[in-house]
Amino acid sequence: MAKSPNAFRTISEASDEVGAPQHVLRFWETKFVFLTPLKRAGGRRFYRPQDIVVLKAVKRLLHEEGLTIKGVQRLHKEQGLKRLAHYGDPEGTVTFEPEGAAPAGDSAPVASAPSTIRLRQVLAELEGARARLEAVLSRSA
């Protein structure tokens, strides 16, 4: 039985629909702060229709348009999520919640997107600082 177009997708289903392996979807989450599937107990990911569109956009930008990860990050920063999503849904058939808003009918406690995004940015900065510190320490040893 096929799922409704508005139904949430598991990472396996999202992977099949986007045409990218599951480990790639998880990797993209670490590189793009705007990729935030819902996570339930045990860390299971559930992708909204909007998430699928954004994943398709990222895949197209990286694999077909030739952008780098930094290029996609810059595009998001300069033009926003709706413009970026256009690459995954050119007809604009999927509507987007305002950035940072939880989807309608989602009553599960989920960290607000702005705080999650900021935490991911801080984590990325810390990981970069750690890598630089390890490089300096390895040279002095």
mmCIF file of N, CA and C in Angstrom:
data_model
loop_
_atom_site.group_PDB
_atom_site.id
_atom_site.type_symbol
_atom_site.label_atom_id
_atom_site.label_comp_id
_atom_site.label_asym_id
_atom_site.label_seq_id
_atom_site.Cartn_x
_atom_site.Cartn_y
_atom_site.Cartn_z
ATOM 1 N N MET A 1 0.845 -1.181 0.000
ATOM 2 C CA MET A 1 0.000 0.000 0.000
ATOM 3 C C MET A 1 0.892 1.247 0.000
ATOM 4 N N ALA A 2 0.627 2.175 -0.871
ATOM 5 C CA ALA A 2 1.433 3.392 -0.992
ATOM 6 C C ALA A 2 1.061 4.380 0.099
ATOM 7 N N LYS A 3 2.059 5.129 0.518
ATOM 8 C CA LYS A 3 1.825 6.151 1.536
ATOM 9 C C LYS A 3 1.212 7.393 0.910
ATOM 10 N N SER A 4 0.536 8.151 1.730
ATOM 11 C CA SER A 4 0.002 9.440 1.304
ATOM 12 C C SER A 4 1.159 10.363 0.937
ATOM 13 N N PRO A 5 0.973 11.270 -0.003
ATOM 14 C CA PRO A 5 2.050 12.200 -0.355
ATOM 15 C C PRO A 5 2.502 13.064 0.832
ATOM 16 N N ASN A 6 1.630 13.248 1.810
ATOM 17 C CA ASN A 6 1.969 14.061 2.978
ATOM 18 C C ASN A 6 2.518 13.254 4.145
ATOM 19 N N ALA A 7 2.621 11.945 3.988
ATOM 20 C CA ALA A 7 3.113 11.092 5.074
ATOM 21 C C ALA A 7 4.607 11.288 5.281
ATOM 22 N N PHE A 8 5.030 11.064 6.499
ATOM 23 C CA PHE A 8 6.446 11.126 6.812
ATOM 24 C C PHE A 8 7.131 9.900 6.228
ATOM 25 N N ARG A 9 8.405 10.044 5.897
ATOM 26 C CA ARG A 9 9.177 8.958 5.319
ATOM 27 C C ARG A 9 10.305 8.564 6.263
ATOM 28 N N THR A 10 10.621 7.287 6.304
ATOM 29 C CA THR A 10 11.790 6.829 7.062
ATOM 30 C C THR A 10 13.031 7.176 6.251
ATOM 31 N N ILE A 11 14.189 7.012 6.833
ATOM 32 C CA ILE A 11 15.416 7.308 6.097
ATOM 33 C C ILE A 11 15.568 6.378 4.903
ATOM 34 N N SER A 12 15.111 5.144 5.024
ATOM 35 C CA SER A 12 15.176 4.200 3.911
ATOM 36 C C SER A 12 14.300 4.677 2.756
ATOM 37 N N GLU A 13 13.087 5.082 3.082
ATOM 38 C CA GLU A 13 12.175 5.575 2.040
ATOM 39 C C GLU A 13 12.690 6.876 1.427
ATOM 40 N N ALA A 14 13.216 7.760 2.266
ATOM 41 C CA ALA A 14 13.767 9.026 1.769
ATOM 42 C C ALA A 14 14.949 8.761 0.849
ATOM 43 N N SER A 15 15.789 7.829 1.234
ATOM 44 C CA SER A 15 16.951 7.466 0.435
ATOM 45 C C SER A 15 16.525 6.976 -0.950
ATOM 46 N N ASP A 16 15.519 6.115 -0.991
ATOM 47 C CA ASP A 16 15.014 5.600 -2.265
ATOM 48 C C ASP A 16 14.426 6.718 -3.116
ATOM 49 N N GLU A 17 13.656 7.599 -2.493
ATOM 50 C CA GLU A 17 12.983 8.674 -3.223
ATOM 51 C C GLU A 17 13.973 9.705 -3.763
ATOM 52 N N VAL A 18 14.994 10.008 -2.988
ATOM 53 C CA VAL A 18 15.986 11.012 -3.384
ATOM 54 C C VAL A 18 17.010 10.414 -4.340
ATOM 55 N N GLY A 19 17.291 9.129 -4.180
ATOM 56 C CA GLY A 19 18.296 8.483 -5.017
ATOM 57 C C GLY A 19 19.698 8.654 -4.463
ATOM 58 N N ALA A 20 19.803 8.728 -3.153
ATOM 59 C CA ALA A 20 21.099 8.847 -2.485
ATOM 60 C C ALA A 20 21.124 7.859 -1.321
ATOM 61 N N PRO A 21 22.273 7.254 -1.045
ATOM 62 C CA PRO A 21 22.352 6.287 0.063
ATOM 63 C C PRO A 21 22.041 6.931 1.420
ATOM 64 N N GLN A 22 21.609 6.116 2.351
ATOM 65 C CA GLN A 22 21.261 6.598 3.686
ATOM 66 C C GLN A 22 22.426 7.301 4.359
ATOM 67 N N HIS A 23 23.637 6.753 4.223
ATOM 68 C CA HIS A 23 24.779 7.378 4.896
ATOM 69 C C HIS A 23 25.066 8.757 4.316
ATOM 70 N N VAL A 24 24.724 8.962 3.065
ATOM 71 C CA VAL A 24 24.905 10.284 2.453
ATOM 72 C C VAL A 24 23.900 11.275 3.052
ATOM 73 N N LEU A 25 22.663 10.843 3.242
ATOM 74 C CA LEU A 25 21.661 11.722 3.864
ATOM 75 C C LEU A 25 22.110 12.130 5.265
ATOM 76 N N ARG A 26 22.635 11.174 6.023
ATOM 77 C CA ARG A 26 23.110 11.499 7.376
ATOM 78 C C ARG A 26 24.310 12.452 7.307
ATOM 79 N N PHE A 27 25.204 12.247 6.337
ATOM 80 C CA PHE A 27 26.351 13.138 6.160
ATOM 81 C C PHE A 27 25.880 14.549 5.825
ATOM 82 N N TRP A 28 24.925 14.651 4.905
ATOM 83 C CA TRP A 28 24.423 15.977 4.537
ATOM 84 C C TRP A 28 23.846 16.711 5.734
ATOM 85 N N GLU A 29 23.224 15.987 6.671
ATOM 86 C CA GLU A 29 22.704 16.632 7.888
ATOM 87 C C GLU A 29 23.815 17.327 8.670
ATOM 88 N N THR A 30 25.027 16.768 8.627
ATOM 89 C CA THR A 30 26.136 17.385 9.361
ATOM 90 C C THR A 30 26.684 18.597 8.638
ATOM 91 N N LYS A 31 26.464 18.700 7.345
ATOM 92 C CA LYS A 31 27.012 19.790 6.545
ATOM 93 C C LYS A 31 26.020 20.921 6.287
ATOM 94 N N PHE A 32 24.742 20.609 6.311
ATOM 95 C CA PHE A 32 23.723 21.609 5.997
ATOM 96 C C PHE A 32 22.770 21.764 7.177
ATOM 97 N N VAL A 33 22.838 22.906 7.832
ATOM 98 C CA VAL A 33 22.043 23.128 9.043
ATOM 99 C C VAL A 33 20.545 23.159 8.758
ATOM 100 N N PHE A 34 20.170 23.353 7.500
ATOM 101 C CA PHE A 34 18.755 23.413 7.141
ATOM 102 C C PHE A 34 18.146 22.034 6.933
ATOM 103 N N LEU A 35 18.940 20.987 6.981
ATOM 104 C CA LEU A 35 18.422 19.616 6.887
ATOM 105 C C LEU A 35 18.167 19.107 8.298
ATOM 106 N N THR A 36 16.915 19.131 8.695
ATOM 107 C CA THR A 36 16.576 18.734 10.063
ATOM 108 C C THR A 36 15.343 17.833 10.076
ATOM 109 N N PRO A 37 15.520 16.562 9.762
ATOM 110 C CA PRO A 37 14.376 15.655 9.867
ATOM 111 C C PRO A 37 13.970 15.526 11.337
ATOM 112 N N LEU A 38 12.748 15.121 11.535
ATOM 113 C CA LEU A 38 12.301 14.888 12.905
ATOM 114 C C LEU A 38 12.990 13.640 13.420
ATOM 115 N N LYS A 39 13.377 13.672 14.688
ATOM 116 C CA LYS A 39 13.998 12.494 15.288
ATOM 117 C C LYS A 39 13.137 12.059 16.467
ATOM 118 N N ARG A 40 12.840 10.814 16.465
ATOM 119 C CA ARG A 40 12.009 10.233 17.524
ATOM 120 C C ARG A 40 12.875 9.375 18.440
ATOM 121 N N ALA A 41 12.216 8.657 19.315
ATOM 122 C CA ALA A 41 12.905 7.800 20.272
ATOM 123 C C ALA A 41 13.901 6.902 19.557
ATOM 124 N N GLY A 42 15.077 6.794 20.130
ATOM 125 C CA GLY A 42 16.110 5.965 19.539
ATOM 126 C C GLY A 42 16.821 6.626 18.377
ATOM 127 N N GLY A 43 16.515 7.902 18.105
ATOM 128 C CA GLY A 43 17.192 8.630 17.043
ATOM 129 C C GLY A 43 16.661 8.332 15.647
ATOM 130 N N ARG A 44 15.520 7.667 15.537
ATOM 131 C CA ARG A 44 14.962 7.385 14.200
ATOM 132 C C ARG A 44 14.563 8.670 13.519
ATOM 133 N N ARG A 45 14.949 8.777 12.255
ATOM 134 C CA ARG A 45 14.657 9.974 11.474
ATOM 135 C C ARG A 45 13.364 9.787 10.693
ATOM 136 N N PHE A 46 12.582 10.865 10.655
ATOM 137 C CA PHE A 46 11.376 10.895 9.839
ATOM 138 C C PHE A 46 11.397 12.175 9.020
ATOM 139 N N TYR A 47 11.245 12.004 7.709
ATOM 140 C CA TYR A 47 11.357 13.115 6.773
ATOM 141 C C TYR A 47 9.973 13.575 6.316
ATOM 142 N N ARG A 48 9.717 14.872 6.429
ATOM 143 C CA ARG A 48 8.493 15.491 5.933
ATOM 144 C C ARG A 48 8.614 15.641 4.416
ATOM 145 N N PRO A 49 7.510 15.850 3.726
ATOM 146 C CA PRO A 49 7.598 16.091 2.275
ATOM 147 C C PRO A 49 8.550 17.243 1.933
ATOM 148 N N GLN A 50 8.568 18.291 2.775
ATOM 149 C CA GLN A 50 9.468 19.424 2.552
ATOM 150 C C GLN A 50 10.927 18.981 2.648
ATOM 151 N N ASP A 51 11.212 18.076 3.586
ATOM 152 C CA ASP A 51 12.578 17.580 3.753
ATOM 153 C C ASP A 51 13.031 16.831 2.497
ATOM 154 N N ILE A 52 12.118 16.054 1.901
ATOM 155 C CA ILE A 52 12.443 15.298 0.696
ATOM 156 C C ILE A 52 12.784 16.262 -0.440
ATOM 157 N N VAL A 53 11.999 17.330 -0.568
ATOM 158 C CA VAL A 53 12.247 18.320 -1.612
ATOM 159 C C VAL A 53 13.614 18.956 -1.417
ATOM 160 N N VAL A 54 13.957 19.297 -0.175
ATOM 161 C CA VAL A 54 15.254 19.918 0.100
ATOM 162 C C VAL A 54 16.387 18.927 -0.178
ATOM 163 N N LEU A 55 16.202 17.678 0.186
ATOM 164 C CA LEU A 55 17.224 16.662 -0.113
ATOM 165 C C LEU A 55 17.429 16.514 -1.623
ATOM 166 N N LYS A 56 16.326 16.508 -2.372
ATOM 167 C CA LYS A 56 16.440 16.422 -3.831
ATOM 168 C C LYS A 56 17.182 17.642 -4.377
ATOM 169 N N ALA A 57 16.898 18.806 -3.793
ATOM 170 C CA ALA A 57 17.576 20.036 -4.229
ATOM 171 C C ALA A 57 19.068 19.950 -3.959
ATOM 172 N N VAL A 58 19.433 19.489 -2.775
ATOM 173 C CA VAL A 58 20.851 19.358 -2.429
ATOM 174 C C VAL A 58 21.533 18.392 -3.386
ATOM 175 N N LYS A 59 20.880 17.268 -3.643
ATOM 176 C CA LYS A 59 21.471 16.286 -4.566
ATOM 177 C C LYS A 59 21.662 16.901 -5.947
ATOM 178 N N ARG A 60 20.659 17.590 -6.426
ATOM 179 C CA ARG A 60 20.768 18.207 -7.763
ATOM 180 C C ARG A 60 21.880 19.246 -7.796
ATOM 181 N N LEU A 61 21.935 20.086 -6.783
ATOM 182 C CA LEU A 61 22.951 21.137 -6.756
ATOM 183 C C LEU A 61 24.364 20.557 -6.701
ATOM 184 N N LEU A 62 24.537 19.515 -5.913
ATOM 185 C CA LEU A 62 25.865 18.912 -5.770
ATOM 186 C C LEU A 62 26.243 18.063 -6.981
ATOM 187 N N HIS A 63 25.322 17.238 -7.449
ATOM 188 C CA HIS A 63 25.660 16.233 -8.459
ATOM 189 C C HIS A 63 25.407 16.668 -9.895
ATOM 190 N N GLU A 64 24.413 17.519 -10.112
ATOM 191 C CA GLU A 64 24.099 17.933 -11.479
ATOM 192 C C GLU A 64 24.596 19.339 -11.789
ATOM 193 N N GLU A 65 24.452 20.250 -10.841
ATOM 194 C CA GLU A 65 24.841 21.643 -11.070
ATOM 195 C C GLU A 65 26.317 21.881 -10.758
ATOM 196 N N GLY A 66 26.948 20.944 -10.051
ATOM 197 C CA GLY A 66 28.376 21.041 -9.791
ATOM 198 C C GLY A 66 28.776 21.959 -8.647
ATOM 199 N N LEU A 67 27.831 22.339 -7.792
ATOM 200 C CA LEU A 67 28.194 23.167 -6.648
ATOM 201 C C LEU A 67 28.945 22.337 -5.617
ATOM 202 N N THR A 68 29.742 23.013 -4.815
ATOM 203 C CA THR A 68 30.407 22.367 -3.694
ATOM 204 C C THR A 68 29.504 22.463 -2.479
ATOM 205 N N ILE A 69 29.895 21.799 -1.402
ATOM 206 C CA ILE A 69 29.135 21.904 -0.152
ATOM 207 C C ILE A 69 29.083 23.359 0.285
ATOM 208 N N LYS A 70 30.210 24.037 0.241
ATOM 209 C CA LYS A 70 30.254 25.465 0.605
ATOM 210 C C LYS A 70 29.349 26.286 -0.311
ATOM 211 N N GLY A 71 29.291 25.921 -1.587
ATOM 212 C CA GLY A 71 28.435 26.637 -2.527
ATOM 213 C C GLY A 71 26.967 26.507 -2.167
ATOM 214 N N VAL A 72 26.549 25.311 -1.789
ATOM 215 C CA VAL A 72 25.153 25.098 -1.386
ATOM 216 C C VAL A 72 24.878 25.847 -0.078
ATOM 217 N N GLN A 73 25.830 25.823 0.857
ATOM 218 C CA GLN A 73 25.658 26.563 2.115
ATOM 219 C C GLN A 73 25.505 28.055 1.828
ATOM 220 N N ARG A 74 26.318 28.565 0.912
ATOM 221 C CA ARG A 74 26.262 29.988 0.566
ATOM 222 C C ARG A 74 24.928 30.324 -0.096
ATOM 223 N N LEU A 75 24.470 29.457 -1.002
ATOM 224 C CA LEU A 75 23.186 29.665 -1.667
ATOM 225 C C LEU A 75 22.063 29.751 -0.641
ATOM 226 N N HIS A 76 22.083 28.853 0.330
ATOM 227 C CA HIS A 76 21.066 28.879 1.385
ATOM 228 C C HIS A 76 21.140 30.173 2.192
ATOM 229 N N LYS A 77 22.339 30.567 2.539
ATOM 230 C CA LYS A 77 22.527 31.778 3.346
ATOM 231 C C LYS A 77 22.062 33.022 2.590
ATOM 232 N N GLU A 78 22.370 33.082 1.304
ATOM 233 C CA GLU A 78 22.060 34.277 0.518
ATOM 234 C C GLU A 78 20.610 34.312 0.035
ATOM 235 N N GLN A 79 20.047 33.145 -0.307
ATOM 236 C CA GLN A 79 18.731 33.149 -0.937
ATOM 237 C C GLN A 79 17.627 32.489 -0.123
ATOM 238 N N GLY A 80 17.980 31.771 0.911
ATOM 239 C CA GLY A 80 16.969 31.167 1.767
ATOM 240 C C GLY A 80 16.555 29.767 1.326
ATOM 241 N N LEU A 81 15.822 29.116 2.207
ATOM 242 C CA LEU A 81 15.436 27.722 2.005
ATOM 243 C C LEU A 81 14.434 27.556 0.862
ATOM 244 N N LYS A 82 13.471 28.474 0.752
ATOM 245 C CA LYS A 82 12.471 28.337 -0.310
ATOM 246 C C LYS A 82 13.110 28.397 -1.688
ATOM 247 N N ARG A 83 14.058 29.283 -1.866
ATOM 248 C CA ARG A 83 14.733 29.411 -3.164
ATOM 249 C C ARG A 83 15.583 28.159 -3.440
ATOM 250 N N LEU A 84 16.261 27.688 -2.403
ATOM 251 C CA LEU A 84 17.070 26.485 -2.550
ATOM 252 C C LEU A 84 16.183 25.293 -2.901
ATOM 253 N N ALA A 85 15.019 25.197 -2.264
ATOM 254 C CA ALA A 85 14.108 24.074 -2.484
ATOM 255 C C ALA A 85 13.565 24.060 -3.910
ATOM 256 N N HIS A 86 13.577 25.199 -4.567
ATOM 257 C CA HIS A 86 13.096 25.266 -5.949
ATOM 258 C C HIS A 86 13.850 24.277 -6.841
ATOM 259 N N TYR A 87 15.108 24.001 -6.510
ATOM 260 C CA TYR A 87 15.902 23.063 -7.302
ATOM 261 C C TYR A 87 15.408 21.627 -7.128
ATOM 262 N N GLY A 88 14.700 21.333 -6.043
ATOM 263 C CA GLY A 88 14.175 19.990 -5.813
ATOM 264 C C GLY A 88 12.717 19.853 -6.190
ATOM 265 N N ASP A 89 12.026 20.992 -6.366
ATOM 266 C CA ASP A 89 10.599 21.008 -6.687
ATOM 267 C C ASP A 89 10.316 22.228 -7.562
ATOM 268 N N PRO A 90 10.753 22.207 -8.826
ATOM 269 C CA PRO A 90 10.616 23.382 -9.687
ATOM 270 C C PRO A 90 9.180 23.870 -9.867
ATOM 271 N N GLU A 91 8.216 22.947 -9.773
ATOM 272 C CA GLU A 91 6.819 23.346 -9.936
ATOM 273 C C GLU A 91 6.251 23.995 -8.684
ATOM 274 N N GLY A 92 6.949 23.900 -7.556
ATOM 275 C CA GLY A 92 6.478 24.500 -6.305
ATOM 276 C C GLY A 92 5.258 23.811 -5.743
ATOM 277 N N THR A 93 5.193 22.497 -5.882
ATOM 278 C CA THR A 93 4.019 21.760 -5.422
ATOM 279 C C THR A 93 4.003 21.535 -3.913
ATOM 280 N N VAL A 94 5.150 21.644 -3.251
ATOM 281 C CA VAL A 94 5.222 21.433 -1.809
ATOM 282 C C VAL A 94 5.308 22.795 -1.127
ATOM 283 N N THR A 95 4.477 22.987 -0.109
ATOM 284 C CA THR A 95 4.511 24.249 0.631
ATOM 285 C C THR A 95 5.455 24.121 1.809
ATOM 286 N N PHE A 96 6.052 25.228 2.165
ATOM 287 C CA PHE A 96 7.021 25.250 3.251
ATOM 288 C C PHE A 96 6.479 26.032 4.422
ATOM 289 N N GLU A 97 6.736 25.470 5.632
ATOM 290 C CA GLU A 97 6.431 26.188 6.862
ATOM 291 C C GLU A 97 7.429 27.328 6.971
ATOM 292 N N PRO A 98 7.098 28.392 7.691
ATOM 293 C CA PRO A 98 8.113 29.417 7.924
ATOM 294 C C PRO A 98 9.319 28.776 8.588
ATOM 295 N N GLU A 99 10.532 29.232 8.242
ATOM 296 C CA GLU A 99 11.733 28.620 8.809
ATOM 297 C C GLU A 99 11.669 28.685 10.324
ATOM 298 N N GLY A 100 11.929 27.519 10.947
ATOM 299 C CA GLY A 100 11.930 27.455 12.401
ATOM 300 C C GLY A 100 10.597 27.009 12.969
ATOM 301 N N ALA A 101 9.547 26.929 12.139
ATOM 302 C CA ALA A 101 8.231 26.532 12.636
ATOM 303 C C ALA A 101 8.100 25.019 12.587
ATOM 304 N N ALA A 102 7.400 24.471 13.578
ATOM 305 C CA ALA A 102 7.142 23.031 13.583
ATOM 306 C C ALA A 102 5.985 22.748 12.642
ATOM 307 N N PRO A 103 5.959 21.603 11.999
ATOM 308 C CA PRO A 103 4.854 21.278 11.110
ATOM 309 C C PRO A 103 3.541 21.186 11.857
ATOM 310 N N ALA A 104 2.459 21.519 11.195
ATOM 311 C CA ALA A 104 1.144 21.477 11.821
ATOM 312 C C ALA A 104 0.837 20.055 12.257
ATOM 313 N N GLY A 105 0.237 19.930 13.445
ATOM 314 C CA GLY A 105 -0.149 18.625 13.940
ATOM 315 C C GLY A 105 0.977 17.841 14.573
ATOM 316 N N ASP A 106 2.134 18.413 14.691
ATOM 317 C CA ASP A 106 3.258 17.700 15.297
ATOM 318 C C ASP A 106 3.310 18.073 16.764
ATOM 319 N N SER A 107 2.851 17.173 17.614
ATOM 320 C CA SER A 107 2.772 17.496 19.029
ATOM 321 C C SER A 107 3.956 16.983 19.829
ATOM 322 N N ALA A 108 4.862 16.252 19.201
ATOM 323 C CA ALA A 108 6.015 15.712 19.919
ATOM 324 C C ALA A 108 6.991 16.834 20.248
ATOM 325 N N PRO A 109 7.620 16.777 21.433
ATOM 326 C CA PRO A 109 8.577 17.817 21.771
ATOM 327 C C PRO A 109 9.821 17.711 20.897
ATOM 328 N N VAL A 110 10.084 18.751 20.133
ATOM 329 C CA VAL A 110 11.239 18.810 19.250
ATOM 330 C C VAL A 110 11.924 20.136 19.512
ATOM 331 N N ALA A 111 13.250 20.126 19.548
ATOM 332 C CA ALA A 111 13.978 21.375 19.749
ATOM 333 C C ALA A 111 13.624 22.333 18.628
ATOM 334 N N SER A 112 13.469 23.616 18.965
ATOM 335 C CA SER A 112 13.136 24.589 17.933
ATOM 336 C C SER A 112 14.276 24.683 16.937
ATOM 337 N N ALA A 113 13.914 24.896 15.691
ATOM 338 C CA ALA A 113 14.911 24.900 14.621
ATOM 339 C C ALA A 113 15.992 25.950 14.831
ATOM 340 N N PRO A 114 15.652 27.196 15.225
ATOM 341 C CA PRO A 114 16.735 28.169 15.390
ATOM 342 C C PRO A 114 17.777 27.731 16.406
ATOM 343 N N SER A 115 17.360 27.153 17.534
ATOM 344 C CA SER A 115 18.347 26.726 18.525
ATOM 345 C C SER A 115 19.134 25.520 18.022
ATOM 346 N N THR A 116 18.484 24.622 17.296
ATOM 347 C CA THR A 116 19.170 23.466 16.725
ATOM 348 C C THR A 116 20.196 23.917 15.701
ATOM 349 N N ILE A 117 19.811 24.857 14.861
ATOM 350 C CA ILE A 117 20.728 25.380 13.846
ATOM 351 C C ILE A 117 21.927 26.026 14.514
ATOM 352 N N ARG A 118 21.693 26.828 15.510
ATOM 353 C CA ARG A 118 22.800 27.510 16.194
ATOM 354 C C ARG A 118 23.706 26.492 16.879
ATOM 355 N N LEU A 119 23.144 25.477 17.503
ATOM 356 C CA LEU A 119 23.959 24.449 18.147
ATOM 357 C C LEU A 119 24.816 23.712 17.128
ATOM 358 N N ARG A 120 24.269 23.436 15.963
ATOM 359 C CA ARG A 120 25.058 22.770 14.928
ATOM 360 C C ARG A 120 26.190 23.669 14.440
ATOM 361 N N GLN A 121 25.917 24.977 14.347
ATOM 362 C CA GLN A 121 26.964 25.908 13.926
ATOM 363 C C GLN A 121 28.080 25.951 14.955
ATOM 364 N N VAL A 122 27.716 26.010 16.219
ATOM 365 C CA VAL A 122 28.711 26.038 17.291
ATOM 366 C C VAL A 122 29.514 24.742 17.287
ATOM 367 N N LEU A 123 28.830 23.612 17.111
ATOM 368 C CA LEU A 123 29.518 22.329 17.065
ATOM 369 C C LEU A 123 30.525 22.288 15.914
ATOM 370 N N ALA A 124 30.113 22.767 14.752
ATOM 371 C CA ALA A 124 31.022 22.792 13.598
ATOM 372 C C ALA A 124 32.235 23.683 13.884
ATOM 373 N N GLU A 125 32.018 24.825 14.530
ATOM 374 C CA GLU A 125 33.125 25.716 14.876
ATOM 375 C C GLU A 125 34.073 25.039 15.867
ATOM 376 N N LEU A 126 33.511 24.358 16.846
ATOM 377 C CA LEU A 126 34.332 23.661 17.837
ATOM 378 C C LEU A 126 35.130 22.533 17.198
ATOM 379 N N GLU A 127 34.496 21.789 16.290
ATOM 380 C CA GLU A 127 35.214 20.703 15.620
ATOM 381 C C GLU A 127 36.355 21.256 14.772
ATOM 382 N N GLY A 128 36.128 22.401 14.132
ATOM 383 C CA GLY A 128 37.185 23.036 13.353
ATOM 384 C C GLY A 128 38.334 23.490 14.235
ATOM 385 N N ALA A 129 37.998 24.089 15.383
ATOM 386 C CA ALA A 129 39.025 24.536 16.319
ATOM 387 C C ALA A 129 39.818 23.340 16.852
ATOM 388 N N ARG A 130 39.114 22.250 17.118
ATOM 389 C CA ARG A 130 39.788 21.048 17.618
ATOM 390 C C ARG A 130 40.779 20.512 16.578
ATOM 391 N N ALA A 131 40.341 20.479 15.331
ATOM 392 C CA ALA A 131 41.213 19.978 14.261
ATOM 393 C C ALA A 131 42.455 20.861 14.127
ATOM 394 N N ARG A 132 42.267 22.187 14.206
ATOM 395 C CA ARG A 132 43.416 23.089 14.118
ATOM 396 C C ARG A 132 44.354 22.897 15.299
ATOM 397 N N LEU A 133 43.803 22.723 16.490
ATOM 398 C CA LEU A 133 44.619 22.508 17.692
ATOM 399 C C LEU A 133 45.377 21.204 17.585
ATOM 400 N N GLU A 134 44.742 20.133 17.123
ATOM 401 C CA GLU A 134 45.430 18.858 16.964
ATOM 402 C C GLU A 134 46.554 18.961 15.935
ATOM 403 N N ALA A 135 46.345 19.735 14.885
ATOM 404 C CA ALA A 135 47.387 19.922 13.866
ATOM 405 C C ALA A 135 48.602 20.647 14.465
ATOM 406 N N VAL A 136 48.331 21.662 15.268
ATOM 407 C CA VAL A 136 49.427 22.410 15.896
ATOM 408 C C VAL A 136 50.177 21.517 16.896
ATOM 409 N N LEU A 137 49.434 20.757 17.681
ATOM 410 C CA LEU A 137 50.049 19.888 18.673
ATOM 411 C C LEU A 137 50.862 18.779 18.013
ATOM 412 N N SER A 138 50.385 18.257 16.889
ATOM 413 C CA SER A 138 51.121 17.186 16.224
ATOM 414 C C SER A 138 52.439 17.720 15.599
ATOM 415 N N ARG A 139 52.458 18.984 15.202
ATOM 416 C CA ARG A 139 53.677 19.561 14.657
ATOM 417 C C ARG A 139 54.717 19.815 15.748
ATOM 418 N N SER A 140 54.240 20.144 16.945
ATOM 419 C CA SER A 140 55.166 20.475 18.026
ATOM 420 C C SER A 140 55.656 19.216 18.762
ATOM 421 N N ALA A 141 55.079 18.079 18.491
ATOM 422 C CA ALA A 141 55.469 16.842 19.185
ATOM 423 C C ALA A 141 56.685 16.205 18.593
#
